[in-house]
PDB file of C-alpha atoms in Angstrom:
ATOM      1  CA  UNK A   1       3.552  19.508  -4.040  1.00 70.00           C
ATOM      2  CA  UNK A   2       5.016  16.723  -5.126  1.00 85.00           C
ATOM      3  CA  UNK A   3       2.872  13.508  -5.688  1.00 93.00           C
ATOM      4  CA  UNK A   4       2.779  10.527  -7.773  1.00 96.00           C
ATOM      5  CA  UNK A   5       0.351  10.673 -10.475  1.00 97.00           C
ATOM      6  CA  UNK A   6      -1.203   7.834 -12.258  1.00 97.00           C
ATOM      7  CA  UNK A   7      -3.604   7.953 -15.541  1.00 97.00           C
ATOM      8  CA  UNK A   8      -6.114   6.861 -16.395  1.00 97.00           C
ATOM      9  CA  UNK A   9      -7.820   7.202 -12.714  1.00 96.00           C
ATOM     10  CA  UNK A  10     -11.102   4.676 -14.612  1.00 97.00           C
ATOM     11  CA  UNK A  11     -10.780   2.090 -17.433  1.00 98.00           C
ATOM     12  CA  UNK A  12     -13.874   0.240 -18.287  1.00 98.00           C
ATOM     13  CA  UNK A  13     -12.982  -2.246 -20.976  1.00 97.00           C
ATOM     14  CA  UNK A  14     -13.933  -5.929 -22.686  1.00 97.00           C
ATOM     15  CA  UNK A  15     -12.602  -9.087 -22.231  1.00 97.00           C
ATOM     16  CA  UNK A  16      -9.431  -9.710 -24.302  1.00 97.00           C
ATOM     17  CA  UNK A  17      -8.869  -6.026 -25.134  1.00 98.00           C
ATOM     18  CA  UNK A  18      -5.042  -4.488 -23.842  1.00 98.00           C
ATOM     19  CA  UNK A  19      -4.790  -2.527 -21.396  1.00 98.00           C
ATOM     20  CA  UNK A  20      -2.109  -0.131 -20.558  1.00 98.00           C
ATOM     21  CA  UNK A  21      -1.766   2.072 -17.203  1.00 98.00           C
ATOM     22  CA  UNK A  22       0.701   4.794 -16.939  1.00 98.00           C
ATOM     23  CA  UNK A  23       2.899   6.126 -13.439  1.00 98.00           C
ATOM     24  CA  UNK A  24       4.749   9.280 -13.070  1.00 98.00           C
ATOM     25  CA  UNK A  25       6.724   8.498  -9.937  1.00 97.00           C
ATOM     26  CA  UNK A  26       7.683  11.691  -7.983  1.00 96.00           C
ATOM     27  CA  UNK A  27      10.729  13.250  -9.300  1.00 94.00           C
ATOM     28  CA  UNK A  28      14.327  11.611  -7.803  1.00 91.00           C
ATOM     29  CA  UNK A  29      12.591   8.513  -6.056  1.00 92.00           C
ATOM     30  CA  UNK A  30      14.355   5.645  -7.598  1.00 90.00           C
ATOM     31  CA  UNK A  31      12.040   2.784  -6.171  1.00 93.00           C
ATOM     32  CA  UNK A  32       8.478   2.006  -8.218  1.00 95.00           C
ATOM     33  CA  UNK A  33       6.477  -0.526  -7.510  1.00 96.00           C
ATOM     34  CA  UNK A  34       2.584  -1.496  -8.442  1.00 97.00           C
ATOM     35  CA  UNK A  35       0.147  -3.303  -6.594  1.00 96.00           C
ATOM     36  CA  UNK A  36      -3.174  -4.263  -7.454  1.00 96.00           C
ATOM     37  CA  UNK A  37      -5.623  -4.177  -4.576  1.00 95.00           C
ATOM     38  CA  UNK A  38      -8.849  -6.532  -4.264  1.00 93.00           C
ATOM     39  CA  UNK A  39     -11.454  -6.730  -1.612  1.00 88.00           C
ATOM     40  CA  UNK A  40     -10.486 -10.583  -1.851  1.00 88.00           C
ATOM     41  CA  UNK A  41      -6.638 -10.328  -1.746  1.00 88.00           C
ATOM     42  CA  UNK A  42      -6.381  -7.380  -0.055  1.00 90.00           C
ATOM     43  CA  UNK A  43      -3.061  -5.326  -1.297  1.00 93.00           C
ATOM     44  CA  UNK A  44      -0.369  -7.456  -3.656  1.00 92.00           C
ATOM     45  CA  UNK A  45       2.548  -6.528  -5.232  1.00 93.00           C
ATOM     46  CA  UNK A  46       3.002  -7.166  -8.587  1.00 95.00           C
ATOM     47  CA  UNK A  47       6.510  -5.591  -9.594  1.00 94.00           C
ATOM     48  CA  UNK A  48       9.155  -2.957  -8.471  1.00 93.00           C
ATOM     49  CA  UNK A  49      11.897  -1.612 -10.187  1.00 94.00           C
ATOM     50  CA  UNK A  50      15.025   0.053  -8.979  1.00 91.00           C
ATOM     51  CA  UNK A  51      16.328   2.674 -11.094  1.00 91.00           C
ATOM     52  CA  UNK A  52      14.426   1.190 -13.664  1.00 93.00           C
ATOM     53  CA  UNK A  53      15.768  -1.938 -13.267  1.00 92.00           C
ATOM     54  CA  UNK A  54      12.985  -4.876 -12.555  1.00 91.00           C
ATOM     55  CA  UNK A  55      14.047  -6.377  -9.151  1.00 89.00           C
ATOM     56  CA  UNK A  56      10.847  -8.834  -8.926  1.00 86.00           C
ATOM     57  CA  UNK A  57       7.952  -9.257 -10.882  1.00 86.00           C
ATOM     58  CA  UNK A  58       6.603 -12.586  -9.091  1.00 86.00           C
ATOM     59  CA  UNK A  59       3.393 -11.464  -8.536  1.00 87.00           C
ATOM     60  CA  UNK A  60       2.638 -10.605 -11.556  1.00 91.00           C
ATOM     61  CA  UNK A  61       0.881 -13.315 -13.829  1.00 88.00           C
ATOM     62  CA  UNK A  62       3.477 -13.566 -16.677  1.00 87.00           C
ATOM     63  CA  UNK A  63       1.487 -14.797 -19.570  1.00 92.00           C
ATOM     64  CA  UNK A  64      -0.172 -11.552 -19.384  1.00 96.00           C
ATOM     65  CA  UNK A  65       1.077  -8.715 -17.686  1.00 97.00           C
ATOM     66  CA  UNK A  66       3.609  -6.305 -18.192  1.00 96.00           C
ATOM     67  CA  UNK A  67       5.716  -3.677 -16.637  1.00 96.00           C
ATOM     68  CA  UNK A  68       8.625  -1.573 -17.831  1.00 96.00           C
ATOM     69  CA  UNK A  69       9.747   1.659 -17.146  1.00 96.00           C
ATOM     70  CA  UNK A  70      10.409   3.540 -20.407  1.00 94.00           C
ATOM     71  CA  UNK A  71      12.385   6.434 -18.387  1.00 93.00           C
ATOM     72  CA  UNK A  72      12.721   7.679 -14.855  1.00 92.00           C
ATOM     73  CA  UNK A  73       9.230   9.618 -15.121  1.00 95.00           C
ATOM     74  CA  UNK A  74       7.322   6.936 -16.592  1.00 97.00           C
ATOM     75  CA  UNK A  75       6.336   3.328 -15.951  1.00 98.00           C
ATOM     76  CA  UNK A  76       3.815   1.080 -17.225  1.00 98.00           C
ATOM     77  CA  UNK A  77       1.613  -1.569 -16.068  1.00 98.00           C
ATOM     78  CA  UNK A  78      -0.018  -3.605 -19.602  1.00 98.00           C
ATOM     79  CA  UNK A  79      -2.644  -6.629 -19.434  1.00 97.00           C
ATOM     80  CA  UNK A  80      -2.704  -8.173 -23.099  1.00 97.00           C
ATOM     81  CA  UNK A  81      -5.322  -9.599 -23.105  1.00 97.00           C
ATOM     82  CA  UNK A  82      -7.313  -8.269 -20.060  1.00 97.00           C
ATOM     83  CA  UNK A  83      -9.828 -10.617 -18.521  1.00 97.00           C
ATOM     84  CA  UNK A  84     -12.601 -10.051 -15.603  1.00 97.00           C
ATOM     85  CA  UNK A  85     -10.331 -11.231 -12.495  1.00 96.00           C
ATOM     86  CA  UNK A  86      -8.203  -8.786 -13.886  1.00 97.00           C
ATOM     87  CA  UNK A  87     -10.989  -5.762 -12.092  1.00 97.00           C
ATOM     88  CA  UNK A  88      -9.164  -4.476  -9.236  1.00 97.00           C
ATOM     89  CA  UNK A  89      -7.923  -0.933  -8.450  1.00 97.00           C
ATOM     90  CA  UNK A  90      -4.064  -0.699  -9.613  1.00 98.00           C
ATOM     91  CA  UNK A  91      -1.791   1.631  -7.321  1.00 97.00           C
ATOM     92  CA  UNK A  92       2.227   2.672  -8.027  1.00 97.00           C
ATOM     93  CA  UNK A  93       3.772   4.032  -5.342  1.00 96.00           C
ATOM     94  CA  UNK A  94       7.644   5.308  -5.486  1.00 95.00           C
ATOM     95  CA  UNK A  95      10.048   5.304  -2.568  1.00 91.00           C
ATOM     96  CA  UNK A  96      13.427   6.538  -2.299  1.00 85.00           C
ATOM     97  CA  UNK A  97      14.434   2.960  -0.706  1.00 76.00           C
ATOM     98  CA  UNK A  98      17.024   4.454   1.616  1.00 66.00           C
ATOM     99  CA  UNK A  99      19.330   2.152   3.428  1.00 58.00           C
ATOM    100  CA  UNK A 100      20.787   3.825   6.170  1.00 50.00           C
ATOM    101  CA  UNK A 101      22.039   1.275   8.486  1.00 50.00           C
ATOM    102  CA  UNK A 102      18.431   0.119   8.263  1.00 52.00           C
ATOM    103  CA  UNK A 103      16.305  -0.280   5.317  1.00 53.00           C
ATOM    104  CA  UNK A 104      13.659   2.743   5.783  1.00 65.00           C
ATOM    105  CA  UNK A 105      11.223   2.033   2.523  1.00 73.00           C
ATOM    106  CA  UNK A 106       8.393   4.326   2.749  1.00 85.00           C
ATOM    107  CA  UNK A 107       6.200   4.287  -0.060  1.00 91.00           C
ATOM    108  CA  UNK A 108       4.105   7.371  -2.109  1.00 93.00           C
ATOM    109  CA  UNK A 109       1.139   6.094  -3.640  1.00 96.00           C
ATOM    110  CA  UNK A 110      -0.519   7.314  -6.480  1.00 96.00           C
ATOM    111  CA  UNK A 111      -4.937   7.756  -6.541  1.00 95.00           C
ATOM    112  CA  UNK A 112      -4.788   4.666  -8.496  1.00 97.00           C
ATOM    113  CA  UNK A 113      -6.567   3.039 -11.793  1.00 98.00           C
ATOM    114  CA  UNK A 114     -10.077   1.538 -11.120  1.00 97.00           C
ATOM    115  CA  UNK A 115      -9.887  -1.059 -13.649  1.00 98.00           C
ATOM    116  CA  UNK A 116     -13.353  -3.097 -14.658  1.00 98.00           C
ATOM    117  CA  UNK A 117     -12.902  -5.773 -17.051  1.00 98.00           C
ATOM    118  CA  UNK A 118     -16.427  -6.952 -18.421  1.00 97.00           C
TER     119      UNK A 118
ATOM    120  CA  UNK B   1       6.420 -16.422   4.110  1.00 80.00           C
ATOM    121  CA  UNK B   2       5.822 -13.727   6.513  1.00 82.00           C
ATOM    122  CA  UNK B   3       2.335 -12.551   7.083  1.00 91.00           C
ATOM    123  CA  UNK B   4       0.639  -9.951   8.593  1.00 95.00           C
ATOM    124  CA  UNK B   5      -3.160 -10.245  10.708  1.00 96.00           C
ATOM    125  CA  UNK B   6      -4.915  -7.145  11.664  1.00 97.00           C
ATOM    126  CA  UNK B   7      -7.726  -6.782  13.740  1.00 96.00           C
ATOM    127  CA  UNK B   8     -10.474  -6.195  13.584  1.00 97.00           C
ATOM    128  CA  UNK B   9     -11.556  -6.377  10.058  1.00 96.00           C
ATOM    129  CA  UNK B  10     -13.970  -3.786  10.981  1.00 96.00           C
ATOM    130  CA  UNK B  11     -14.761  -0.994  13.019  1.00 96.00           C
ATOM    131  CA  UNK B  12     -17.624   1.276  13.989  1.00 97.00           C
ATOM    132  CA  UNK B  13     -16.948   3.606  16.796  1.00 97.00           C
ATOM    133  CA  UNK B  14     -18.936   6.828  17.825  1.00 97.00           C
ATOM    134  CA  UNK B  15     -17.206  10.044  17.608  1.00 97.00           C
ATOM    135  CA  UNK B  16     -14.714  11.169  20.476  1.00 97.00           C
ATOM    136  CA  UNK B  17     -14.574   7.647  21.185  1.00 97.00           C
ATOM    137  CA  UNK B  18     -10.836   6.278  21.341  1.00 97.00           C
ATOM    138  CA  UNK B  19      -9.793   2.669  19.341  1.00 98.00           C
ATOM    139  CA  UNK B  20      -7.138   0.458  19.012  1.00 98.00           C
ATOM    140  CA  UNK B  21      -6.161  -1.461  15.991  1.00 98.00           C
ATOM    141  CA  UNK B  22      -3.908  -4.452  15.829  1.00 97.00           C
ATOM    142  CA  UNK B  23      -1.126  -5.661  13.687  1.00 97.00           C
ATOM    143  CA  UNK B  24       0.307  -9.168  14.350  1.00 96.00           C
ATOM    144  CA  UNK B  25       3.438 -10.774  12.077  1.00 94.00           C
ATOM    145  CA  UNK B  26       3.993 -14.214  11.768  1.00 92.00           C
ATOM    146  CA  UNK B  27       7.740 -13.434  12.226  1.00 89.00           C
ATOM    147  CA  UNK B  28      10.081 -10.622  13.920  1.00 87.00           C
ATOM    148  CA  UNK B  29       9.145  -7.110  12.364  1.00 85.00           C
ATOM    149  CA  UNK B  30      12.401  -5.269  11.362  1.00 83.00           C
ATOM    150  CA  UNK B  31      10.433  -2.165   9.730  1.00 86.00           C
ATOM    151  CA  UNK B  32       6.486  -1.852  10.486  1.00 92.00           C
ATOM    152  CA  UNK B  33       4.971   0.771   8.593  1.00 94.00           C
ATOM    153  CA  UNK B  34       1.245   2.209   9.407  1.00 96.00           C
ATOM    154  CA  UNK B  35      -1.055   3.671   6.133  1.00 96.00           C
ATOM    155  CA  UNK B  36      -4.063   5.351   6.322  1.00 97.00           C
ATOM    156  CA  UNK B  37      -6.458   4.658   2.767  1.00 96.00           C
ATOM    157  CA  UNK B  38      -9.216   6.711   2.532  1.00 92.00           C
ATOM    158  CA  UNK B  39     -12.028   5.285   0.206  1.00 84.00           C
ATOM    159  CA  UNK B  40     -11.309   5.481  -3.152  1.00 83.00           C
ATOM    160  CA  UNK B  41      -8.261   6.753  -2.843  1.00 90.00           C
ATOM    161  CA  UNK B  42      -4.256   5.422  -2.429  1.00 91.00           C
ATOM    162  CA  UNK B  43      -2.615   5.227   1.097  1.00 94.00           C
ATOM    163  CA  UNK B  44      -0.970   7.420   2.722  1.00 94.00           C
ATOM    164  CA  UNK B  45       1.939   6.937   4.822  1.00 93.00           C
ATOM    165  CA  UNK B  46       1.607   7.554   8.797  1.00 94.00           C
ATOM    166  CA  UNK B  47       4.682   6.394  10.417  1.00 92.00           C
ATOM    167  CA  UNK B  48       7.432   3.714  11.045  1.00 91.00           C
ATOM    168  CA  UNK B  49       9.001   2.034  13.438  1.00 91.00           C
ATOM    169  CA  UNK B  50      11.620  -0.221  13.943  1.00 86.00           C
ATOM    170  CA  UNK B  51      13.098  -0.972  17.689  1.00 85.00           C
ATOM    171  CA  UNK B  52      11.188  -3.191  19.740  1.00 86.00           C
ATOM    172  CA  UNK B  53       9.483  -0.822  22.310  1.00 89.00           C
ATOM    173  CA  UNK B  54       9.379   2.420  20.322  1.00 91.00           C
ATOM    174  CA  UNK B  55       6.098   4.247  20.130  1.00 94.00           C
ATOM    175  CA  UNK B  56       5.078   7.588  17.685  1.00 93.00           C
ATOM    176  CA  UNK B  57       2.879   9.570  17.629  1.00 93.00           C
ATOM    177  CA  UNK B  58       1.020  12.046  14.661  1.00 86.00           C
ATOM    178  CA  UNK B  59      -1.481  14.336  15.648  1.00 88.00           C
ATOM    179  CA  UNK B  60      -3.864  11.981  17.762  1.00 92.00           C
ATOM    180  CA  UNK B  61      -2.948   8.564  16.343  1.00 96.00           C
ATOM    181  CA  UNK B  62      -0.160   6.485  18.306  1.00 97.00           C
ATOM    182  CA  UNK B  63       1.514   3.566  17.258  1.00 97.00           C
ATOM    183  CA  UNK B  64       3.561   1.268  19.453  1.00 96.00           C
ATOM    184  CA  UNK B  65       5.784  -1.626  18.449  1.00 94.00           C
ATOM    185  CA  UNK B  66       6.163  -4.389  20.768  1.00 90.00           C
ATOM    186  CA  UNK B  67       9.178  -5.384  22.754  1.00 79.00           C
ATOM    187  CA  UNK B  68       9.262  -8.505  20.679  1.00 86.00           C
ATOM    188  CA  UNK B  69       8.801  -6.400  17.325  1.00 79.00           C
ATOM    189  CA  UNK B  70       5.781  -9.108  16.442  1.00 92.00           C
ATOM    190  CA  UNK B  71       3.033  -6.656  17.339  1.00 95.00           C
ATOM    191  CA  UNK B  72       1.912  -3.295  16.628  1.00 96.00           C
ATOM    192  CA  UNK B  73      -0.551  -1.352  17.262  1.00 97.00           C
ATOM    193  CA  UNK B  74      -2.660   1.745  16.376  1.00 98.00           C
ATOM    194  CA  UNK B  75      -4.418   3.633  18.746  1.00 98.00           C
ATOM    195  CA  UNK B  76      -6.953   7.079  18.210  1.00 97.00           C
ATOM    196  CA  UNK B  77      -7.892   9.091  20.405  1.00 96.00           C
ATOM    197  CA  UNK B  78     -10.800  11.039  20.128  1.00 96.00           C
ATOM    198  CA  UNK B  79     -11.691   9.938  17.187  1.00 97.00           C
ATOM    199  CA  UNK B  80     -13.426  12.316  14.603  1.00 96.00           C
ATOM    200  CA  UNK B  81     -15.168  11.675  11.428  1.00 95.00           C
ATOM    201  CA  UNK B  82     -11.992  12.344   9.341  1.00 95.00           C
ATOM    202  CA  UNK B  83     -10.034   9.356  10.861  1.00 96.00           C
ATOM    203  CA  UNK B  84     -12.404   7.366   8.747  1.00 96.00           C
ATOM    204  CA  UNK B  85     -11.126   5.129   6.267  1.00 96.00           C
ATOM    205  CA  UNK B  86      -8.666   1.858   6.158  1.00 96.00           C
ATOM    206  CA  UNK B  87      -5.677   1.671   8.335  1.00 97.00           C
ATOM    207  CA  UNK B  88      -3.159  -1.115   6.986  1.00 97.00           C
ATOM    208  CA  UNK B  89       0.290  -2.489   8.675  1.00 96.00           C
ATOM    209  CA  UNK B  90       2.863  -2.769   6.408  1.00 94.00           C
ATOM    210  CA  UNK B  91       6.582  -4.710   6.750  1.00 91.00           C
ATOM    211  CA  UNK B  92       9.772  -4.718   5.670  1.00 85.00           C
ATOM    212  CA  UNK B  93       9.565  -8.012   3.437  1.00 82.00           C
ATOM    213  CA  UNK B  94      13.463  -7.255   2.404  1.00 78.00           C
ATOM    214  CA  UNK B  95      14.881  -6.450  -1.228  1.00 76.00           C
ATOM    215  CA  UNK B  96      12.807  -2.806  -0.618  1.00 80.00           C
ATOM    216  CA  UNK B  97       9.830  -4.748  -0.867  1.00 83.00           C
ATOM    217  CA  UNK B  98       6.563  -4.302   1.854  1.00 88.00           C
ATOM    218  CA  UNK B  99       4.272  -6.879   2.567  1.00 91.00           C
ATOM    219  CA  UNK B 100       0.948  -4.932   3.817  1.00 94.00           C
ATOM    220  CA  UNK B 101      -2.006  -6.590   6.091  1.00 95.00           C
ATOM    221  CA  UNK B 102      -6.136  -6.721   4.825  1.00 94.00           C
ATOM    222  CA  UNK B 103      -6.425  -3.770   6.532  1.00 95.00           C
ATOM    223  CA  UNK B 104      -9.194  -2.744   9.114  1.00 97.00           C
ATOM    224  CA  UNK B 105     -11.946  -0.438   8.008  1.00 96.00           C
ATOM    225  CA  UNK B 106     -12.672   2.208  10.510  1.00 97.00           C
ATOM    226  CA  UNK B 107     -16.094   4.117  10.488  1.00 97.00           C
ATOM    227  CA  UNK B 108     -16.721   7.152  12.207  1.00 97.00           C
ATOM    228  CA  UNK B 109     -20.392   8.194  13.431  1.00 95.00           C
ATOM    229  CA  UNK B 110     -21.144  11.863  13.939  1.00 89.00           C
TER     230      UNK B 110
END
């Protein structure tokens, strides 16, 4: 059963501290993205990568935030330093990002990170 | 920048009833994806569609796009307590990226 995984599924943490979430994409998809989701803004994309390449990190705030993908079963999402708007759940999802004629991008999301910055 | 509206925000419906969500783009849809969040947890992927006119189907949800691919939407029928949860639109936003709506939080009642 194959499934994205993400860890750690809770991080309660202090202002300025780092913080560093991990995604194990599911194995062969070659499209990762993360998205932080806030009862406020809803679901926004932060970053994606294909085959570990970053295509866009736009929505990520880039004085603080981080992604990378290490290796094709790992990529990272780091806040350095962390600060309360930063509380929001964080998702990756990975996608095979077919194009076929037409671009068919469905997405497999992980359980997320439920991240509380105090 | 394209953008996605769904309505409602919101909705409490008694069980066996049938509901319709909506999904409305700002511009033409070329891929319109449905998800299915349950609380606390990530989404799930229901369907897709992509010609103006095409409807799916999966189990008892059905999803239509419109002949003008700027509306979509989600309909349940017979609803039972484990359709509960958030139901978002997503889009092609191109470069493999998907723009997604607020979503619209569906409640069930036994």
């Amino acid at each position: 059963d194959a499934r994205v995984t993400q860890t750690p599924r809770h991080k309660v943490t202090e202002m300025g501290q780092e913080v560093t979430m991990r995604c194990q994409p599911i194995l062969g998809h070659n499209t990762v993205f993360w998205y932080r989701q806030t009862m406020m803004q809803g679901l926004e994309l932060l970053a994606y990568f294909r085959n570990r390449a970053p295509l866009d990190d736009s929505g990520m705030p880039k004085d603080r935030f981080s992604a990378e993908m290490p290796d094709a079963t790992l990529a990272t999402l780091k806040i350095q330093p962390s600060e309360p708007r930063d509380s929001a759940v964080y998702f990756c999802a990975s996608g095979l990002g077919r194009v076929a004629g037409d671009t068919y991008n469905e997405q497999f999301f992980g359980p997320g990170t439920r991240l509380t910055v105090l | 920048s394209q953008e996605l509206e769904q309505s409602p925000q919101s909705l409490i419906v008694q069980e066996g009833k049938n509901l319709t969500i909506n999904c409305t783009s700002s511009k033409t849809l070329y891929g319109l994806y449905w998800y299915k969040q349950k609380y606390g947890e990530g989404l799930i992927f229901l369907m897709m569609l992509q010609k103006g006119g095409e409807e799916k189907s999966h189990e008892k949800i059905t999803a239509k796009l419109d002949e003008k691919k700027q509306q979509s939407s989600l309909h349940i029928t017979a609803s039972q307590p484990s359709h509960a949860g958030i139901y978002l639109c997503g889009a092609d936003a191109g470069g493999f990226k998907t723009i997604f709506g607020a979503g619209t939080r569906l409640f069930v009642k036994a």
